[in-house]
Coordinates of C-alpha atoms in Angstrom, one line a residue:
M1 CA 29.7 183.9 200.2
A2 CA 28.0 184.4 196.9
G3 CA 28.5 182.0 194.0
S4 CA 30.0 178.5 194.0
G5 CA 33.3 177.1 195.1
P6 CA 35.2 177.0 198.3
R7 CA 35.9 180.1 200.3
W8 CA 39.6 180.0 199.5
R9 CA 38.8 180.7 195.9
A10 CA 36.9 183.8 196.8
V11 CA 39.8 185.0 199.1
G12 CA 42.3 184.2 196.4
A13 CA 40.3 186.1 193.7
L14 CA 40.0 189.1 196.0
I15 CA 43.8 189.1 196.6
G16 CA 44.2 188.9 192.8
L17 CA 41.9 191.9 192.2
S18 CA 43.7 193.9 194.9
A19 CA 47.0 193.1 193.4
G20 CA 45.6 194.3 190.1
T21 CA 44.8 197.7 191.6
F22 CA 48.3 197.7 193.0
L23 CA 49.9 197.2 189.6
Y24 CA 47.7 199.7 187.7
T25 CA 48.4 202.4 190.3
T26 CA 52.1 201.6 190.2
A27 CA 52.3 201.7 186.4
E28 CA 50.3 204.9 186.3
A29 CA 52.7 206.8 188.6
L30 CA 56.1 205.2 187.7
P31 CA 57.1 208.0 185.3
I32 CA 57.1 210.4 188.3
G33 CA 59.9 208.5 189.9
L34 CA 61.7 207.6 186.7
L35 CA 61.3 211.0 185.1
L36 CA 65.0 211.8 184.6
P37 CA 66.2 208.4 183.4
M38 CA 63.3 208.0 180.9
A39 CA 63.9 211.5 179.6
G40 CA 67.6 210.8 179.1
D41 CA 67.1 207.5 177.4
L42 CA 64.3 208.7 175.1
A43 CA 66.1 212.0 174.4
V44 CA 63.2 214.2 175.3
P45 CA 62.8 216.9 178.0
P46 CA 61.5 215.9 181.4
S47 CA 58.3 217.9 180.9
Q48 CA 57.5 215.7 177.9
V49 CA 57.9 212.5 180.1
G50 CA 55.6 214.2 182.6
M51 CA 53.0 214.3 179.8
L52 CA 52.8 210.5 180.0
V53 CA 51.1 210.9 183.4
T54 CA 48.8 213.7 182.2
V55 CA 47.7 211.9 179.1
Y56 CA 47.2 208.7 181.1
G57 CA 44.8 210.5 183.5
A58 CA 43.0 212.1 180.6
V59 CA 42.3 208.8 178.9
V60 CA 41.0 207.3 182.1
M61 CA 38.8 210.4 182.7
V62 CA 37.3 210.3 179.2
A63 CA 37.1 206.6 178.5
S64 CA 35.7 205.2 181.7
V65 CA 32.0 205.5 181.1
P66 CA 31.7 204.9 177.3
L67 CA 34.0 201.8 177.4
T68 CA 32.1 200.4 180.4
A69 CA 28.8 200.8 178.6
L70 CA 30.3 199.2 175.5
V71 CA 31.3 195.9 177.3
R72 CA 28.5 195.8 179.9
R73 CA 27.3 192.4 178.7
V74 CA 30.7 190.7 178.9
P75 CA 31.1 188.3 181.9
R76 CA 33.4 189.9 184.4
R77 CA 35.8 187.0 184.6
W78 CA 36.6 187.2 180.9
L79 CA 36.5 191.0 180.9
L80 CA 39.0 191.3 183.7
S81 CA 41.2 188.6 182.3
A82 CA 41.3 190.4 178.9
L83 CA 42.0 193.7 180.6
L84 CA 44.9 192.2 182.6
A85 CA 46.2 190.6 179.4
G86 CA 46.1 194.0 177.7
F87 CA 47.9 195.5 180.7
V88 CA 50.7 192.9 180.3
V89 CA 51.1 193.5 176.6
S90 CA 51.0 197.3 176.7
N91 CA 53.7 197.4 179.5
A92 CA 55.8 194.9 177.5
V93 CA 55.6 197.3 174.6
T94 CA 56.7 200.1 177.0
V95 CA 59.8 198.0 177.9
F96 CA 60.9 197.9 174.2
A97 CA 59.7 201.3 173.1
D98 CA 62.6 203.2 171.4
T99 CA 60.7 206.4 170.6
F100 CA 58.5 208.7 172.7
T101 CA 55.6 208.2 170.3
L102 CA 55.5 204.4 170.8
M103 CA 55.8 204.9 174.5
L104 CA 52.8 207.3 174.5
V105 CA 50.7 204.9 172.5
A106 CA 51.5 202.1 174.9
R107 CA 50.7 204.3 177.9
M108 CA 47.3 205.2 176.3
A109 CA 46.5 201.6 175.8
T110 CA 47.3 200.8 179.4
A111 CA 45.1 203.8 180.5
A112 CA 42.2 202.4 178.4
T113 CA 42.4 199.1 180.2
H114 CA 42.8 201.0 183.5
A115 CA 39.6 202.9 182.9
L116 CA 37.6 199.7 182.5
F117 CA 39.4 197.8 185.3
W118 CA 38.6 200.3 188.0
A119 CA 34.9 200.4 186.8
V120 CA 34.5 196.6 187.0
V121 CA 36.8 195.6 189.9
V122 CA 34.6 196.9 192.7
P123 CA 31.3 195.1 191.8
A124 CA 33.3 192.0 190.8
A125 CA 35.0 191.9 194.2
A126 CA 31.8 192.6 196.1
E127 CA 30.1 189.6 194.4
L128 CA 32.6 187.2 196.0
F129 CA 31.1 187.7 199.5
R130 CA 27.8 188.4 201.1
P131 CA 26.4 192.0 200.9
G132 CA 27.1 192.7 204.6
L133 CA 30.8 192.6 204.0
R134 CA 30.9 195.0 201.0
G135 CA 32.7 197.8 202.8
R136 CA 35.5 195.6 204.0
V137 CA 35.8 193.9 200.6
V138 CA 36.0 197.3 198.9
S139 CA 38.6 198.4 201.4
V140 CA 40.8 195.4 200.5
V141 CA 40.5 196.3 196.8
F142 CA 41.4 199.9 197.4
A143 CA 44.3 199.0 199.7
G144 CA 46.1 197.7 196.6
G145 CA 46.2 201.2 195.1
T146 CA 47.3 202.8 198.4
V147 CA 50.1 200.3 198.9
A148 CA 51.2 201.0 195.4
L149 CA 51.8 204.6 196.2
T150 CA 53.5 203.7 199.5
L151 CA 55.7 200.8 198.3
G152 CA 55.2 200.1 194.6
V153 CA 56.3 203.3 193.1
P154 CA 59.3 203.8 195.5
A155 CA 60.3 200.1 194.8
G156 CA 59.9 200.7 191.0
T157 CA 62.0 203.9 191.2
W158 CA 64.7 202.1 193.2
L159 CA 64.9 199.3 190.6
G160 CA 64.9 201.8 187.7
E161 CA 67.7 203.8 189.2
R162 CA 69.9 200.6 189.5
A163 CA 68.9 198.4 186.5
G164 CA 67.4 201.0 184.2
W165 CA 63.8 202.2 183.9
R166 CA 62.9 199.4 181.4
A167 CA 63.6 196.9 184.2
S168 CA 60.9 198.5 186.3
Y169 CA 58.3 198.1 183.6
L170 CA 59.4 194.6 182.9
A171 CA 58.8 193.7 186.5
V172 CA 55.4 195.3 186.3
A173 CA 54.5 193.3 183.2
G174 CA 55.8 190.1 184.8
L175 CA 53.8 190.6 188.0
G176 CA 50.8 191.4 185.8
A177 CA 51.0 188.0 184.2
V178 CA 50.9 186.4 187.6
V179 CA 47.8 188.4 188.5
L180 CA 46.2 187.5 185.2
V181 CA 46.6 183.8 185.9
T182 CA 45.2 184.2 189.4
V183 CA 42.1 186.1 188.4
A184 CA 41.4 183.9 185.3
S185 CA 41.7 180.8 187.5
L186 CA 39.8 181.9 190.6
L187 CA 37.2 184.5 189.7
P188 CA 33.8 182.9 189.2
S189 CA 32.1 183.0 185.9
G190 CA 28.7 184.6 185.5
R191 CA 26.7 187.2 183.7
P192 CA 27.5 190.7 185.0
E193 CA 23.8 191.5 185.6
E194 CA 23.1 188.5 187.8
G195 CA 24.9 189.1 191.1
H196 CA 23.8 191.1 194.1
A197 CA 26.3 193.9 193.4
A198 CA 25.2 194.3 189.8
R199 CA 23.0 197.3 190.8
G200 CA 22.7 199.7 193.6
A201 CA 21.2 198.2 196.8
T202 CA 19.1 201.4 197.4
P203 CA 19.3 203.2 194.0
D204 CA 18.9 206.9 194.2
V205 CA 19.8 209.2 191.3
R206 CA 20.0 212.4 193.4
R207 CA 22.3 210.9 196.0
F208 CA 24.4 209.4 193.3
W209 CA 25.1 212.7 191.7
L210 CA 25.7 214.3 195.1
L211 CA 28.3 211.6 195.6
V212 CA 29.9 212.4 192.3
T213 CA 30.1 216.1 193.2
V214 CA 31.6 215.3 196.6
A215 CA 34.1 213.0 194.9
V216 CA 35.3 215.8 192.6
L217 CA 35.6 218.4 195.3
A218 CA 37.2 216.3 198.0
T219 CA 39.7 214.9 195.6
A220 CA 40.5 218.3 194.2
G221 CA 41.1 219.6 197.8
A222 CA 43.4 216.7 198.6
I223 CA 45.4 217.0 195.4
A224 CA 45.7 220.8 195.5
A225 CA 47.7 220.4 198.8
Y226 CA 49.4 217.0 198.2
T227 CA 50.9 218.0 194.8
Y228 CA 53.1 220.6 196.4
V229 CA 53.7 218.9 199.8
A230 CA 57.4 218.5 199.2
L231 CA 57.8 222.2 198.7
F232 CA 55.6 222.9 201.8
V233 CA 57.7 220.8 204.2
T234 CA 61.0 222.4 203.0
E235 CA 59.9 226.1 202.7
V236 CA 57.3 226.3 205.5
S237 CA 58.1 223.4 208.0
G238 CA 61.9 223.8 207.6
F239 CA 62.8 220.2 206.7
S240 CA 65.7 219.4 204.5
A241 CA 65.1 217.9 201.0
S242 CA 66.5 214.5 202.2
S243 CA 63.6 214.2 204.7
I244 CA 60.9 214.3 202.0
G245 CA 61.0 210.6 201.4
A246 CA 60.5 209.7 205.1
I247 CA 57.6 212.2 205.4
L248 CA 55.9 210.7 202.3
L249 CA 56.5 207.2 203.7
A250 CA 54.7 208.2 207.0
R251 CA 51.8 209.6 204.9
G252 CA 51.7 206.3 202.9
I253 CA 51.6 204.1 206.0
A254 CA 48.8 206.3 207.4
S255 CA 46.9 205.9 204.2
V256 CA 47.1 202.1 204.4
L257 CA 45.8 202.3 207.9
G258 CA 42.9 204.6 206.8
I259 CA 41.9 202.0 204.1
L260 CA 42.0 199.1 206.6
V261 CA 40.0 200.8 209.4
I262 CA 37.2 202.3 207.3
G263 CA 35.7 199.1 205.9
A264 CA 33.6 198.2 208.9
A265 CA 32.4 201.8 209.2
V266 CA 31.3 201.8 205.6
D267 CA 29.2 198.6 206.2
R268 CA 27.5 200.2 209.2
N269 CA 26.8 203.8 207.9
P270 CA 28.5 204.7 204.6
W271 CA 27.2 208.3 204.5
L272 CA 28.5 209.0 208.0
A273 CA 31.8 207.5 207.0
L274 CA 32.0 209.7 204.0
T275 CA 31.2 212.8 206.0
A276 CA 33.8 211.9 208.7
T277 CA 36.6 211.3 206.2
V278 CA 36.0 214.6 204.4
A279 CA 35.8 216.5 207.7
V280 CA 39.0 215.0 209.0
Q281 CA 40.8 215.8 205.7
S282 CA 39.6 219.4 205.7
A283 CA 40.5 219.9 209.4
A284 CA 44.0 218.4 208.8
L285 CA 44.7 220.7 205.9
L286 CA 43.4 223.7 207.8
G287 CA 45.6 222.7 210.7
L288 CA 48.6 222.3 208.4
Y289 CA 48.1 225.8 207.1
T290 CA 47.9 227.2 210.6
F291 CA 50.5 225.2 212.4
G292 CA 52.7 223.9 209.6
Q293 CA 55.7 225.8 210.8
T294 CA 56.1 223.3 213.6
P295 CA 57.9 220.3 212.0
A296 CA 56.4 217.5 214.2
V297 CA 52.9 218.9 213.9
A298 CA 53.3 219.2 210.1
V299 CA 54.3 215.6 209.8
G300 CA 51.4 214.4 211.9
L301 CA 48.9 216.5 210.0
I302 CA 50.2 215.4 206.6
A303 CA 49.9 211.8 207.7
L304 CA 46.3 212.5 209.0
A305 CA 45.3 214.0 205.7
G306 CA 46.6 211.0 203.9
L307 CA 44.7 208.6 206.2
A308 CA 41.5 210.6 205.7
F309 CA 41.8 210.7 201.9
A310 CA 42.6 207.0 201.5
A311 CA 39.6 206.2 203.7
F312 CA 37.5 208.6 201.6
T313 CA 38.3 206.7 198.4
A314 CA 37.3 203.4 199.9
T315 CA 34.1 204.9 201.1
L316 CA 33.3 206.1 197.6
G317 CA 33.5 202.5 196.4
G318 CA 31.1 201.3 199.1
L319 CA 28.6 204.0 198.4
V320 CA 28.6 203.4 194.7
L321 CA 27.3 199.9 195.4
Q322 CA 24.5 201.4 197.5
V323 CA 23.1 204.4 195.6
A324 CA 24.0 203.5 191.9
P325 CA 20.8 204.4 190.0
G326 CA 21.4 201.7 187.4
R327 CA 24.3 199.3 186.8
S328 CA 27.0 199.5 189.4
D329 CA 29.8 199.2 186.9
L330 CA 28.6 202.2 185.0
A331 CA 28.2 204.1 188.3
A332 CA 31.7 203.1 189.4
A333 CA 33.0 204.3 186.0
T334 CA 31.3 207.7 186.5
V335 CA 32.8 208.1 190.0
S336 CA 36.3 207.0 188.7
A337 CA 36.0 209.7 186.0
A338 CA 34.9 212.2 188.7
V339 CA 38.0 211.4 190.8
N340 CA 40.3 212.0 187.8
V341 CA 38.5 215.3 187.2
G342 CA 39.3 216.2 190.8
I343 CA 43.0 215.1 190.5
T344 CA 43.4 217.3 187.3
G345 CA 41.5 220.2 188.7
G346 CA 43.2 220.2 192.1
A347 CA 46.7 220.1 190.6
F348 CA 45.7 222.9 188.2
V349 CA 44.2 225.2 190.9
G350 CA 47.2 224.6 193.2
G351 CA 49.5 225.4 190.3
L352 CA 47.7 228.7 189.8
A353 CA 48.0 229.7 193.4
L354 CA 51.6 228.7 194.0
P355 CA 53.4 231.5 192.1
R356 CA 51.0 234.2 193.2
H357 CA 50.5 233.4 196.9
G358 CA 53.1 230.9 197.9
V359 CA 53.0 227.2 198.7
A360 CA 51.0 227.7 202.0
S361 CA 48.1 228.9 199.9
T362 CA 47.8 225.5 198.2
V363 CA 47.1 223.9 201.6
L364 CA 44.5 226.6 202.4
I365 CA 42.8 226.2 199.1
G366 CA 42.7 222.4 199.6
A367 CA 41.1 222.9 203.0
L368 CA 38.5 225.4 201.6
I369 CA 37.5 223.1 198.7
G370 CA 37.2 220.2 201.1
A371 CA 34.9 222.4 203.3
V372 CA 32.6 222.8 200.4
A373 CA 32.6 219.0 199.8
L374 CA 31.9 218.6 203.6
A375 CA 28.9 220.9 203.4
L376 CA 27.4 218.9 200.5
A377 CA 28.0 215.6 202.3
L378 CA 26.3 217.0 205.4
G379 CA 23.4 218.0 203.1
E380 CA 22.8 214.4 202.1
R381 CA 20.1 214.1 204.8
L382 CA 18.2 216.9 203.2
V383 CA 18.0 215.2 199.8
R384 CA 14.7 213.7 199.1
P385 CA 15.0 210.1 197.9
A386 CA 14.4 209.7 194.2
A387 CA 11.9 207.2 192.9
P388 CA 13.9 204.0 192.7
H389 CA 14.8 202.7 189.2
R390 CA 13.4 199.3 188.5
A391 CA 15.9 197.1 186.5
G392 CA 14.5 195.9 183.3
S393 CA 16.1 194.6 180.1
D394 CA 19.2 196.2 178.8
A395 CA 17.2 198.0 176.2
A396 CA 15.2 199.9 178.8
D397 CA 18.0 200.3 181.4
V398 CA 18.9 203.6 182.9
D399 CA 22.4 204.0 184.2
A400 CA 23.4 207.0 186.3
G401 CA 20.4 208.9 185.0
I402 CA 21.4 208.4 181.4
S403 CA 19.7 206.1 178.9
V404 CA 22.0 203.7 177.2
D405 CA 20.3 202.4 174.2
A406 CA 18.9 204.5 171.3
G407 CA 15.2 204.8 171.0
I408 CA 14.5 205.0 174.7
S409 CA 14.9 207.9 177.0
V410 CA 14.0 207.7 180.7
D411 CA 14.2 210.5 183.2
A412 CA 14.5 209.9 186.9
G413 CA 11.2 209.7 188.6
I414 CA 9.2 209.1 185.4
S415 CA 7.1 206.0 184.7
V416 CA 7.4 204.9 181.1
G417 CA 5.5 202.4 179.1
V418 CA 8.1 201.2 176.6
G419 CA 7.3 200.4 173.1
P420 CA 9.8 199.4 170.3
A421 CA 12.8 201.5 169.8
G422 CA 11.8 204.4 167.6
G423 CA 8.2 204.2 168.8
D424 CA 6.5 206.5 171.3
A425 CA 5.8 205.7 174.9
G426 CA 3.0 206.7 177.3
V427 CA 4.6 208.8 180.0
G428 CA 3.3 209.8 183.4
P429 CA 4.9 210.9 186.7
A430 CA 6.1 208.0 188.9
G431 CA 3.5 207.4 191.5
G432 CA 1.5 210.3 190.2
G433 CA -1.4 208.4 188.6
R434 CA -4.0 206.5 190.4
P435 CA -3.5 202.7 190.9
G436 CA -4.9 200.8 187.9
A437 CA -4.7 203.8 185.6
S438 CA -4.5 202.9 181.9
V439 CA -1.2 203.3 180.1
E440 CA -1.4 204.2 176.4
E441 CA 1.2 202.6 174.1
R442 CA 1.9 203.8 170.6
G443 CA 4.0 202.2 168.0
P444 CA 4.3 202.3 164.2
G445 CA 0.9 201.8 162.8
R446 CA -0.7 200.7 166.0
R447 CA -2.2 202.1 169.2
R448 CA -3.5 200.2 172.2
T449 CA -4.4 200.9 175.8
V450 CA -3.2 198.5 178.5
R451 CA -4.8 198.5 181.9
P452 CA -2.3 197.1 184.4
P453 CA -3.6 195.3 187.5
A454 CA -4.2 197.3 190.7
V455 CA -1.1 197.5 192.8
G456 CA -2.6 198.5 196.1
P457 CA -0.9 201.4 197.9
R458 CA 2.3 201.1 195.9
S459 CA 2.7 203.5 193.0
V460 CA 2.7 202.2 189.4
G461 CA 5.9 204.1 188.7
T462 CA 7.9 202.3 191.3
D463 CA 6.4 198.8 191.3
A464 CA 7.4 195.8 189.2
R465 CA 7.3 196.0 185.5
S466 CA 3.8 196.4 184.0
P467 CA 2.5 194.1 181.2
V468 CA 3.6 196.9 178.7
S469 CA 7.3 196.5 179.6
R470 CA 7.3 192.8 180.4

């Protein structure tokens, strides 16, 4: 186990972080189950309450990367504690909101903390244990979100129907306070750039952006079908409306199983795990389109698709820690934004197809989009490894192929001798020059040539920092 303190503190902190993902996912989706009571109490149409979910997702999608870059130097213990405190306060405001406008503002505040939480929680959890357990640790974290959709949202809906929708948000805020105390008490202190999960284990900018693309497409395929699954099982499979809850519960249980079984596979071969989950999801949706008229087969394939997608999301978390080309929290924020793009795009595409081609077309579209994601995942072996990024100071850091600080711009595969912000830098292809080649540094009112020491067979562009950047 990394860090100090007994093992039980690490396990307790991990449980707290997983509980945090449970609460964030529950709070995000609660308006879906409480649509009618919230609309009646706030005197707005149900479609306007639905906007609370849409706006929430949009804030997460837009804010993840810039907010993560803004707070990248804040120790994770204090950052996560502050985020959970913001979660408690914003949900408490939701409880007492008497207008839709105040409700919307509170939801946007919750979404902003959500964006940061999901970017930081994966590397923070991975730091608690040795690197060989990363896949299993990430699976525990993601299990919280999956259990939220299986049990949290239904439980919140049940409570809201009996005690009022405000009681559901009060319960969420109260549980958030418990998680806040747990995380603040048990999560180790430390600078975010110090741990073994602070940066990708094998940084590769090309594979990272391939991962982002697969995340968008696989998520879009899953959501295009899942958004309209209730309509599918009633119109195509012949189930009654009263059976929908049981079918979704079966899918939720399968999703939890998918999260739990994928961790060890991610630790052994993450790209194979990613490819397998996308393949199973696409095959399940294609089978649902073909054989969905048979009720028992339809339920089995819906559950299988849920298992595969849940396992896919956990695999994403593990792969981010492997191929992140810079800081893992910024890479996780980018993937989180990509998943939200996929959610929005999948629901939109499915909504376009539904009135024109019927509900079965949404499942077929989901399978086809997933097949494209599968082709890209299979093509990972054809991607040439990018020159690894060497971590330097924050001022010269490159995260996900994007320079963070003004005055310095670094492209993947380029070796740069860095001068002061605003000055010029001598640039040459990584590994393209001969060992011991001079590097010219220019700055305001000065010019000098630095001859780094010979580095043997290793390239200048991928070796340790030269005297220029030291």
